[in-house]
Short mmCIF file of C-alpha atoms and ligand atoms in Angstrom, two decimals:
data_model
loop_
_atom_site.label_atom_id
_atom_site.label_comp_id
_atom_site.label_asym_id
_atom_site.label_seq_id
_atom_site.Cartn_x
_atom_site.Cartn_y
_atom_site.Cartn_z
CA MET T 841 201.45 142.78 174.03
CA LEU T 842 199.61 145.24 171.83
CA SER T 843 200.27 148.96 171.78
CA TYR T 844 197.54 151.53 172.26
CA TRP T 845 197.79 152.42 168.51
CA GLU T 846 197.51 148.84 167.34
CA THR T 847 194.47 148.24 169.53
CA LYS T 848 192.86 151.48 168.37
CA HIS T 849 193.42 151.15 164.60
CA PHE T 850 193.92 147.54 163.49
CA PHE T 851 191.09 145.41 164.85
CA ASP T 852 187.68 146.85 163.90
CA TYR T 853 186.25 146.44 160.38
CA ASP T 854 183.01 146.53 158.46
CA LEU T 855 183.97 143.29 156.73
CA VAL T 856 186.57 140.67 157.63
CA VAL T 857 187.19 138.09 154.89
CA VAL T 858 188.89 134.85 155.90
CA GLY T 859 190.92 133.34 153.04
CA SER T 860 192.65 135.21 150.20
CA GLY T 861 192.11 132.83 147.28
CA PHE T 862 190.13 133.88 144.18
CA VAL T 863 186.89 133.85 146.16
CA GLY T 864 188.12 135.79 149.21
CA LEU T 865 189.72 138.57 147.16
CA SER T 866 186.80 138.75 144.73
CA THR T 867 184.40 139.05 147.67
CA ALA T 868 186.46 141.85 149.23
CA ILE T 869 186.70 143.75 145.91
CA HIS T 870 183.00 143.49 145.06
CA PHE T 871 181.96 144.40 148.62
CA LYS T 872 184.17 147.48 148.60
CA LYS T 873 182.78 148.51 145.23
CA LYS T 874 179.24 148.29 146.59
CA ASN T 875 180.21 149.95 149.88
CA PRO T 876 183.04 152.40 149.09
CA LYS T 877 183.25 153.74 152.64
CA ALA T 878 183.48 150.29 154.25
CA SER T 879 186.69 149.12 155.91
CA VAL T 880 187.63 145.68 154.61
CA LEU T 881 190.27 143.30 155.95
CA VAL T 882 191.36 139.98 154.41
CA LEU T 883 193.09 137.44 156.68
CA GLU T 884 195.26 134.76 155.06
CA ARG T 885 197.14 132.06 156.96
CA GLY T 886 199.79 131.59 154.24
CA ILE T 887 202.45 133.94 152.92
CA PHE T 888 200.16 134.02 149.88
CA PRO T 889 197.02 132.00 149.13
CA THR T 890 197.69 128.43 150.20
CA GLY T 891 194.87 126.26 148.93
CA ALA T 892 194.00 126.01 145.26
CA SER T 893 194.00 129.43 143.60
CA THR T 894 197.71 129.54 142.76
CA LYS T 895 198.17 125.77 142.58
CA ASN T 896 195.75 124.97 139.76
CA ALA T 897 196.18 124.16 136.08
CA GLY T 898 194.76 127.42 134.72
CA PHE T 899 192.06 125.88 132.55
CA ALA T 900 189.33 128.36 131.75
CA CYS T 901 186.89 125.55 131.18
CA PHE T 902 183.26 124.70 131.83
CA GLY T 903 183.04 120.94 131.31
CA SER T 904 184.03 118.34 128.74
CA LEU T 905 181.40 116.25 126.94
CA THR T 906 181.76 113.19 129.21
CA GLU T 907 181.98 115.36 132.34
CA ILE T 908 178.67 117.01 131.44
CA LEU T 909 177.10 113.61 130.69
CA ASP T 910 178.42 112.33 134.01
CA ASP T 911 176.86 115.29 135.83
CA PHE T 912 173.40 114.07 134.80
CA TRP T 913 173.80 111.21 137.31
CA GLN T 914 173.83 113.69 140.21
CA MET T 915 172.07 116.79 138.91
CA THR T 916 168.89 117.70 137.04
CA GLN T 917 169.12 118.87 133.43
CA GLU T 918 168.33 122.40 134.53
CA GLU T 919 171.09 122.34 137.17
CA VAL T 920 173.66 121.03 134.68
CA VAL T 921 172.84 123.75 132.14
CA LYS T 922 172.85 126.42 134.85
CA LEU T 923 176.30 125.32 136.05
CA VAL T 924 177.75 125.38 132.53
CA GLU T 925 176.26 128.85 132.01
CA ARG T 926 177.65 130.10 135.31
CA ARG T 927 181.13 128.81 134.49
CA TYR T 928 181.08 130.28 130.99
CA GLN T 929 179.80 133.64 132.24
CA GLY T 930 182.54 133.55 134.89
CA ILE T 931 185.25 133.11 132.26
CA THR T 932 183.77 135.89 130.13
CA ALA T 933 183.52 138.18 133.17
CA ILE T 934 187.22 137.90 134.14
CA ARG T 935 188.33 138.28 130.51
CA ASP T 936 186.24 141.46 130.26
CA LYS T 937 187.41 142.79 133.62
CA PHE T 938 191.16 142.11 133.45
CA GLY T 939 191.81 141.59 129.74
CA ASP T 940 193.33 138.58 128.00
CA LYS T 941 196.85 139.97 128.06
CA ALA T 942 196.89 140.54 131.82
CA LEU T 943 195.62 137.00 132.46
CA ALA T 944 197.81 135.44 129.71
CA TYR T 945 194.53 134.03 128.41
CA ARG T 946 194.84 131.94 125.23
CA HIS T 947 191.66 130.96 123.47
CA SER T 948 193.18 127.70 122.35
CA TYR T 949 190.02 125.55 122.72
CA GLY T 950 189.33 122.53 124.88
CA TYR T 951 189.73 118.95 123.72
CA GLU T 952 188.65 115.65 125.22
CA LEU T 953 190.36 112.39 124.37
CA LEU T 954 188.00 109.41 124.27
CA GLU T 955 189.11 105.82 124.63
CA LYS T 956 187.08 102.96 123.13
CA GLU T 957 184.70 102.50 126.06
CA GLN T 958 183.84 106.24 126.09
CA THR T 959 183.09 106.72 122.42
CA SER T 960 179.35 106.16 123.05
CA ALA T 961 179.41 109.75 124.37
CA LEU T 962 179.52 110.86 120.74
CA ASP T 963 175.95 109.56 120.30
CA GLN T 964 174.78 112.20 122.75
CA MET T 965 176.93 115.05 121.45
CA SER T 966 174.24 116.63 119.29
CA ASP T 967 171.69 116.46 122.15
CA ILE T 968 174.14 118.24 124.46
CA ASN T 969 174.86 120.82 121.77
CA LYS T 970 171.11 121.44 121.45
CA LEU T 971 170.77 121.77 125.21
CA LEU T 972 173.57 124.36 125.40
CA LYS T 973 172.54 126.31 122.28
CA PRO T 974 170.58 128.98 124.21
CA ILE T 975 173.84 129.89 126.02
CA PHE T 976 176.39 129.68 123.21
CA LYS T 977 174.20 130.24 120.11
CA LYS T 978 176.45 127.74 118.27
CA ASP T 979 177.42 124.09 118.69
CA VAL T 980 179.89 123.78 121.59
CA PHE T 981 181.23 120.29 120.82
CA SER T 982 182.46 118.98 117.52
CA HIS T 983 184.14 115.75 116.48
CA VAL T 984 187.80 116.08 115.44
CA LYS T 985 188.08 113.91 112.34
CA LYS T 986 191.87 113.94 111.90
CA LYS T 987 192.97 112.84 115.35
CA GLU T 988 196.25 111.49 113.92
CA ARG T 989 197.72 114.98 113.72
CA PHE T 990 197.83 115.17 117.54
CA GLY T 991 200.18 112.17 117.80
CA PHE T 992 198.43 110.50 120.75
CA SER T 993 198.56 106.71 121.21
CA ASP T 994 196.18 104.40 119.37
CA SER T 995 194.20 103.85 122.59
CA ILE T 996 192.64 107.24 121.86
CA GLN T 997 189.78 106.45 119.53
CA THR T 998 188.46 109.91 118.99
CA ILE T 999 188.76 113.56 120.05
CA VAL T 1000 186.00 116.04 120.83
CA LYS T 1001 186.68 119.76 120.49
CA ASN T 1002 185.11 122.47 122.63
CA GLY T 1003 185.30 125.77 120.76
CA PHE T 1004 184.62 127.98 123.79
CA GLU T 1005 187.39 127.08 126.23
CA GLY T 1006 190.86 128.50 126.83
CA GLU T 1007 193.73 128.63 129.31
CA LEU T 1008 195.31 131.29 131.52
CA ASP T 1009 198.06 131.89 134.06
CA PRO T 1010 196.61 131.69 137.61
CA GLY T 1011 199.61 133.60 139.03
CA LYS T 1012 198.90 136.50 136.71
CA TYR T 1013 195.21 136.37 137.63
CA MET T 1014 196.20 136.54 141.31
CA ASN T 1015 198.49 139.51 140.56
CA GLU T 1016 195.52 141.32 139.00
CA LEU T 1017 193.37 140.62 142.06
CA TRP T 1018 196.12 141.84 144.39
CA GLY T 1019 196.45 145.00 142.30
CA LEU T 1020 192.74 145.66 142.53
CA THR T 1021 192.54 145.02 146.28
CA GLN T 1022 195.36 147.50 146.78
CA LYS T 1023 193.74 150.09 144.53
CA SER T 1024 190.44 149.63 146.35
CA GLY T 1025 192.00 150.29 149.75
CA ILE T 1026 191.48 146.76 151.07
CA ARG T 1027 193.92 145.58 153.73
CA ILE T 1028 195.39 142.07 153.46
CA LEU T 1029 197.24 140.49 156.38
CA THR T 1030 199.10 137.26 155.69
CA GLY T 1031 200.53 134.69 158.08
CA VAL T 1032 197.36 134.97 160.18
CA SER T 1033 195.43 131.78 160.86
CA VAL T 1034 191.84 132.19 161.99
CA VAL T 1035 191.05 129.64 164.68
CA GLU T 1036 187.47 130.55 165.55
CA ILE T 1037 184.64 132.75 164.33
CA ASN T 1038 181.72 133.81 166.47
CA LYS T 1039 179.24 133.98 163.61
CA ASP T 1040 176.51 135.88 165.45
CA ASP T 1041 178.76 138.51 167.04
CA GLY T 1042 181.30 139.00 164.24
CA ILE T 1043 184.28 138.13 166.44
CA VAL T 1044 187.22 136.57 164.61
CA ILE T 1045 189.97 134.94 166.69
CA ALA T 1046 193.32 134.49 164.95
CA GLU T 1047 196.87 133.39 165.64
CA ASP T 1048 199.91 134.81 163.89
CA ALA T 1049 202.57 132.69 162.23
CA ALA T 1050 205.21 134.01 164.64
CA GLY T 1051 203.30 132.42 167.52
CA GLU T 1052 203.36 135.80 169.24
CA GLY T 1053 199.78 135.66 170.31
CA VAL T 1054 196.05 135.35 169.78
CA TYR T 1055 194.21 138.32 168.33
CA GLU T 1056 190.55 139.27 168.37
CA PHE T 1057 189.17 141.10 165.33
CA LYS T 1058 185.69 142.62 165.34
CA ALA T 1059 183.55 142.91 162.23
CA ASN T 1060 180.05 143.91 161.25
CA GLN T 1061 180.21 140.99 158.82
CA VAL T 1062 182.50 138.02 158.31
CA ALA T 1063 183.00 136.25 154.97
CA ILE T 1064 184.24 132.66 155.16
CA CYS T 1065 186.18 131.94 151.96
CA THR T 1066 188.32 129.06 153.15
CA ASN T 1067 187.07 126.47 150.64
CA ALA T 1068 188.71 123.09 151.44
CA PHE T 1069 189.66 124.22 154.96
CA THR T 1070 186.16 125.25 155.99
CA GLN T 1071 185.39 122.44 158.48
CA LYS T 1072 187.71 123.98 161.05
CA LEU T 1073 185.71 127.23 161.17
CA TRP T 1074 182.24 125.98 160.26
CA LYS T 1075 181.92 122.51 161.73
CA GLU T 1076 178.37 121.82 160.53
CA SER T 1077 179.34 122.29 156.88
CA GLU T 1078 179.72 119.11 154.87
CA ILE T 1079 182.66 120.36 152.84
CA GLU T 1080 185.19 117.67 151.95
CA PRO T 1081 188.73 118.35 150.78
CA GLY T 1082 190.01 116.85 147.52
CA ARG T 1083 193.70 116.98 146.72
CA GLY T 1084 194.95 117.56 143.17
CA LEU T 1085 198.42 116.76 141.83
CA ILE T 1086 200.19 118.54 138.96
CA LEU T 1087 203.41 117.40 137.23
CA LEU T 1088 205.48 119.69 135.03
CA SER T 1089 208.08 118.38 132.59
CA GLU T 1090 211.41 119.96 131.72
CA PRO T 1091 211.34 121.91 128.43
CA LEU T 1092 210.66 119.33 125.70
CA ASN T 1093 213.27 118.76 123.03
CA PHE T 1094 210.65 117.97 120.39
CA LYS T 1095 207.82 119.97 118.86
CA ILE T 1096 204.44 119.48 120.53
CA PRO T 1097 201.99 118.57 117.77
CA TRP T 1098 198.98 120.16 119.49
CA LYS T 1099 197.90 123.18 121.54
CA GLY T 1100 194.92 123.77 123.79
CA SER T 1101 193.61 122.40 127.06
CA PHE T 1102 193.03 118.66 127.06
CA HIS T 1103 190.89 116.36 129.19
CA LEU T 1104 190.77 112.64 129.69
CA ASP T 1105 188.67 110.38 131.87
CA LYS T 1106 185.55 112.54 132.43
CA GLY T 1107 187.67 115.59 133.19
CA TYR T 1108 189.63 113.88 135.99
CA VAL T 1109 192.89 114.11 134.01
CA TYR T 1110 193.99 117.27 132.23
CA PHE T 1111 197.06 118.52 130.38
CA ARG T 1112 198.31 121.51 128.43
CA GLU T 1113 201.49 122.91 126.96
CA LEU T 1114 203.19 125.46 129.20
CA ASP T 1115 206.35 127.34 128.18
CA GLY T 1116 207.42 124.44 125.96
CA ARG T 1117 206.74 121.86 128.68
CA LEU T 1118 203.97 119.41 129.48
CA LEU T 1119 201.73 120.29 132.41
CA LEU T 1120 199.76 117.22 133.43
CA GLY T 1121 197.49 116.81 136.43
CA GLY T 1122 194.50 115.25 138.13
CA ALA T 1123 193.61 111.53 138.38
CA ARG T 1124 192.18 112.03 141.89
CA ASN T 1125 189.69 109.30 141.01
CA MET T 1126 192.51 106.71 141.07
CA ASP T 1127 192.63 106.90 144.87
CA LYS T 1128 189.72 109.07 146.04
CA GLY T 1129 189.88 107.97 149.69
CA GLU T 1130 193.52 109.02 150.10
CA GLU T 1131 192.95 112.26 148.20
CA ASN T 1132 190.25 113.33 150.64
CA SER T 1133 192.90 115.26 152.55
CA THR T 1134 194.11 118.77 153.36
CA ASN T 1135 197.69 117.50 153.48
CA PHE T 1136 199.75 118.79 150.54
CA SER T 1137 201.83 115.62 150.07
CA VAL T 1138 202.12 113.67 146.78
CA ASN T 1139 200.32 110.34 146.33
CA PRO T 1140 202.85 108.01 144.59
CA LYS T 1141 200.07 105.90 143.06
CA ILE T 1142 198.57 108.92 141.30
CA LYS T 1143 201.96 110.25 140.27
CA ALA T 1144 202.85 106.91 138.66
CA HIS T 1145 199.50 106.82 136.85
CA LEU T 1146 200.01 110.31 135.42
CA GLN T 1147 203.58 109.54 134.36
CA GLN T 1148 202.38 106.43 132.55
CA LEU T 1149 199.70 108.40 130.75
CA ALA T 1150 202.33 110.89 129.64
CA THR T 1151 204.68 108.32 128.16
CA ASN T 1152 202.10 105.82 126.88
CA VAL T 1153 199.27 108.01 125.67
CA ILE T 1154 200.26 111.69 125.30
CA PHE T 1155 203.80 111.39 123.92
CA PRO T 1156 204.21 107.71 122.92
CA GLY T 1157 207.79 106.88 121.95
CA LYS T 1158 209.16 110.26 123.06
CA GLU T 1159 211.74 110.85 125.82
CA PHE T 1160 211.56 113.64 128.36
CA ASN T 1161 212.15 114.35 132.06
CA TRP T 1162 209.98 115.71 134.81
CA GLU T 1163 211.10 118.96 136.42
CA THR T 1164 208.71 119.62 139.27
CA GLU T 1165 205.40 118.73 140.91
CA TRP T 1166 202.99 120.29 143.37
CA THR T 1167 199.61 119.71 144.95
CA GLY T 1168 196.66 121.93 145.80
CA ILE T 1169 193.48 121.28 147.73
CA MET T 1170 189.98 121.68 146.31
CA ALA T 1171 186.62 121.48 148.09
CA PHE T 1172 183.72 119.21 147.26
CA GLY T 1173 180.38 118.38 148.84
CA ASN T 1174 177.02 116.81 148.12
CA LYS T 1175 176.48 119.13 145.15
CA LYS T 1176 178.77 120.23 142.37
CA SER T 1177 177.72 123.88 142.52
CA PRO T 1178 179.30 126.37 144.96
CA LEU T 1179 177.74 126.85 148.37
CA ILE T 1180 176.94 130.50 149.09
CA GLN T 1181 174.90 131.10 152.23
CA LYS T 1182 174.46 132.93 155.52
CA VAL T 1183 175.93 130.95 158.42
CA GLY T 1184 175.05 133.22 161.35
CA LYS T 1185 173.70 136.71 162.09
CA LYS T 1186 177.00 138.25 161.06
CA ALA T 1187 178.63 135.67 158.81
CA ALA T 1188 178.25 134.15 155.37
CA ALA T 1189 180.30 131.62 153.41
CA ALA T 1190 181.19 130.97 149.77
CA VAL T 1191 182.90 127.61 149.49
CA ARG T 1192 182.77 124.26 147.58
CA LEU T 1193 184.36 125.54 144.38
CA GLY T 1194 185.35 122.06 143.15
CA GLY T 1195 187.61 122.08 140.13
CA MET T 1196 186.16 125.23 138.64
CA GLY T 1197 187.25 128.19 140.72
CA VAL T 1198 189.28 129.76 137.91
CA ALA T 1199 186.07 130.07 135.96
CA ILE T 1200 183.65 131.05 138.70
CA GLY T 1201 185.66 132.41 141.64
CA TRP T 1202 185.14 136.04 140.63
CA GLN T 1203 181.41 135.55 140.10
CA VAL T 1204 181.02 133.64 143.38
CA GLY T 1205 182.77 136.50 145.21
CA LYS T 1206 180.32 138.91 143.61
CA GLU T 1207 177.36 136.83 144.80
CA LEU T 1208 178.73 136.62 148.35
CA ALA T 1209 179.37 140.38 148.39
CA SER T 1210 175.74 140.98 147.36
CA LEU T 1211 174.50 138.67 150.11
CA LEU T 1212 176.63 140.50 152.69
CA SER T 1213 175.63 143.94 151.38
CA SER T 1214 171.92 143.13 151.53
CA ASP T 1215 172.02 143.00 155.37
C1 LIG Y 926 195.61 120.84 141.25
C2 LIG Y 926 194.42 121.72 140.97
C3 LIG Y 926 194.08 122.03 139.64
C4 LIG Y 926 192.98 122.84 139.38
N1 LIG Y 926 192.73 123.21 138.10
C5 LIG Y 926 191.72 124.07 137.84
C6 LIG Y 926 191.51 124.55 136.53
O1 LIG Y 926 192.28 124.24 135.62
N2 LIG Y 926 190.44 125.36 136.29
C7 LIG Y 926 189.61 125.73 137.30
O2 LIG Y 926 188.63 126.45 137.04
N3 LIG Y 926 189.82 125.36 138.57
C8 LIG Y 926 190.86 124.55 138.86
N4 LIG Y 926 191.10 124.15 140.15
C9 LIG Y 926 190.19 124.62 141.20
C10 LIG Y 926 190.42 126.06 141.61
O3 LIG Y 926 191.80 126.30 141.79
C11 LIG Y 926 189.65 126.32 142.90
O4 LIG Y 926 188.28 126.03 142.70
C12 LIG Y 926 189.77 127.76 143.40
O5 LIG Y 926 191.10 128.18 143.44
C13 LIG Y 926 189.12 127.90 144.75
O6 LIG Y 926 189.34 129.22 145.21
P1 LIG Y 926 189.00 129.59 146.71
O7 LIG Y 926 189.33 131.00 146.89
O8 LIG Y 926 187.61 129.13 147.04
O9 LIG Y 926 189.93 128.62 147.57
P2 LIG Y 926 191.50 128.70 147.90
O10 LIG Y 926 192.27 129.19 146.75
O11 LIG Y 926 191.86 127.37 148.44
O12 LIG Y 926 191.57 129.81 149.01
C14 LIG Y 926 191.24 129.55 150.36
C15 LIG Y 926 192.24 130.31 151.19
O13 LIG Y 926 191.84 130.27 152.56
C16 LIG Y 926 193.02 130.23 153.34
N5 LIG Y 926 192.65 129.72 154.66
C17 LIG Y 926 192.14 128.50 154.94
N6 LIG Y 926 191.88 128.38 156.24
C18 LIG Y 926 192.25 129.56 156.81
C19 LIG Y 926 192.24 130.04 158.14
N7 LIG Y 926 191.78 129.29 159.14
N8 LIG Y 926 192.70 131.29 158.38
C20 LIG Y 926 193.16 132.07 157.36
N9 LIG Y 926 193.19 131.66 156.09
C21 LIG Y 926 192.72 130.41 155.80
C22 LIG Y 926 193.93 129.29 152.56
O14 LIG Y 926 195.27 129.44 152.94
C23 LIG Y 926 193.64 129.69 151.12
O15 LIG Y 926 194.54 130.67 150.66
C24 LIG Y 926 192.19 123.34 140.45
C25 LIG Y 926 192.53 123.05 141.76
C26 LIG Y 926 193.65 122.24 142.03
C27 LIG Y 926 194.01 121.96 143.45
#
């Protein structure tokens, strides 16, 4: 039962944001900046964001050579270039806003390992460099001639370097966003699961984790930032979940002969050094059907594949143990770019961040805030 004070002060807002990942918090912050007098509430079902934003690998990346080439099968040239530009601008924007130190950003470059059957990608490297020149002013991709110094297995025929990528700590990025929401006077309630949104009236129905009851929030506008979990609240959307697995080794007792963020298999597999350990993740493409899930469990087939890659390809002949593993859930759809649109008289959504929310979450939140503010 609610008190008079609770009913009077806690349920009416100018904006209610559902979901407190990178996109939800970025939306709230940008909206509040544009509308300083507005009351803004963020509702999050987890104790902290429980989707992808604090479960990811922390690559500040915009696409490896083979990933970009692969994109041409689904997107026009213009769309591919636009997406790369958006991702790169997104990375630059968060580095400018929060600073490299706060994000633990390391500009350690991106690398892609090519096996024999992928080396034909090199033939198109200079064309892709030409295509991206207007954005970067320099060549993005270059061929690493002395691949031996990385110590990978002989199955790796060649390595392509991307001079514009880096890596960061997603937990630190989240801390920065939390700090800014607090400073901006935005209220965040956690342990609140939204079960229904009336998108024309701005009514948001939610349940609390304690199972104490069902609550009705009222908003002039509602922002749906639930990414992989969007179907529940916006049934017509064609958002599909995609699970991602990450393995982390124990501290390694040998020196890692490389640094940077590495990709394999058209970007599906990725790895980096983290606090003297190996962080290795991805390989969703090994069992796409099973990975189309919002369940956070670990797929043993994918885990085994990643472990094999680690011992056979990344550190051949070296011994080490795994310390921990976790999964996160991404969102995909019929296009690779994010979906930002009105979904009712009083609601709009920004979802379908794919595997690139570190890079573009902040920017996507800004775009959603502009859409909401224009009403
Ligand atoms: C394993 C993995 C590795 C990745 N690696 C990278 C990377 O290296 N670089 C990169 O750029 N991107 C990476 N990504 C993708 C990136 O993490 C996502 O694109 C980004 O975090 C999406 O942010 P979001 O705010 O849209 O979604 P989320 O972070 O998923 O936030 C959505 C939030 O909504 C909440 N929610 C859902 N339903 C409800 C409800 N009904 N009521 C209340 N709250 C609700 C969820 O709990 C969640 O906190 C990776 C993702 C995964 C899973």
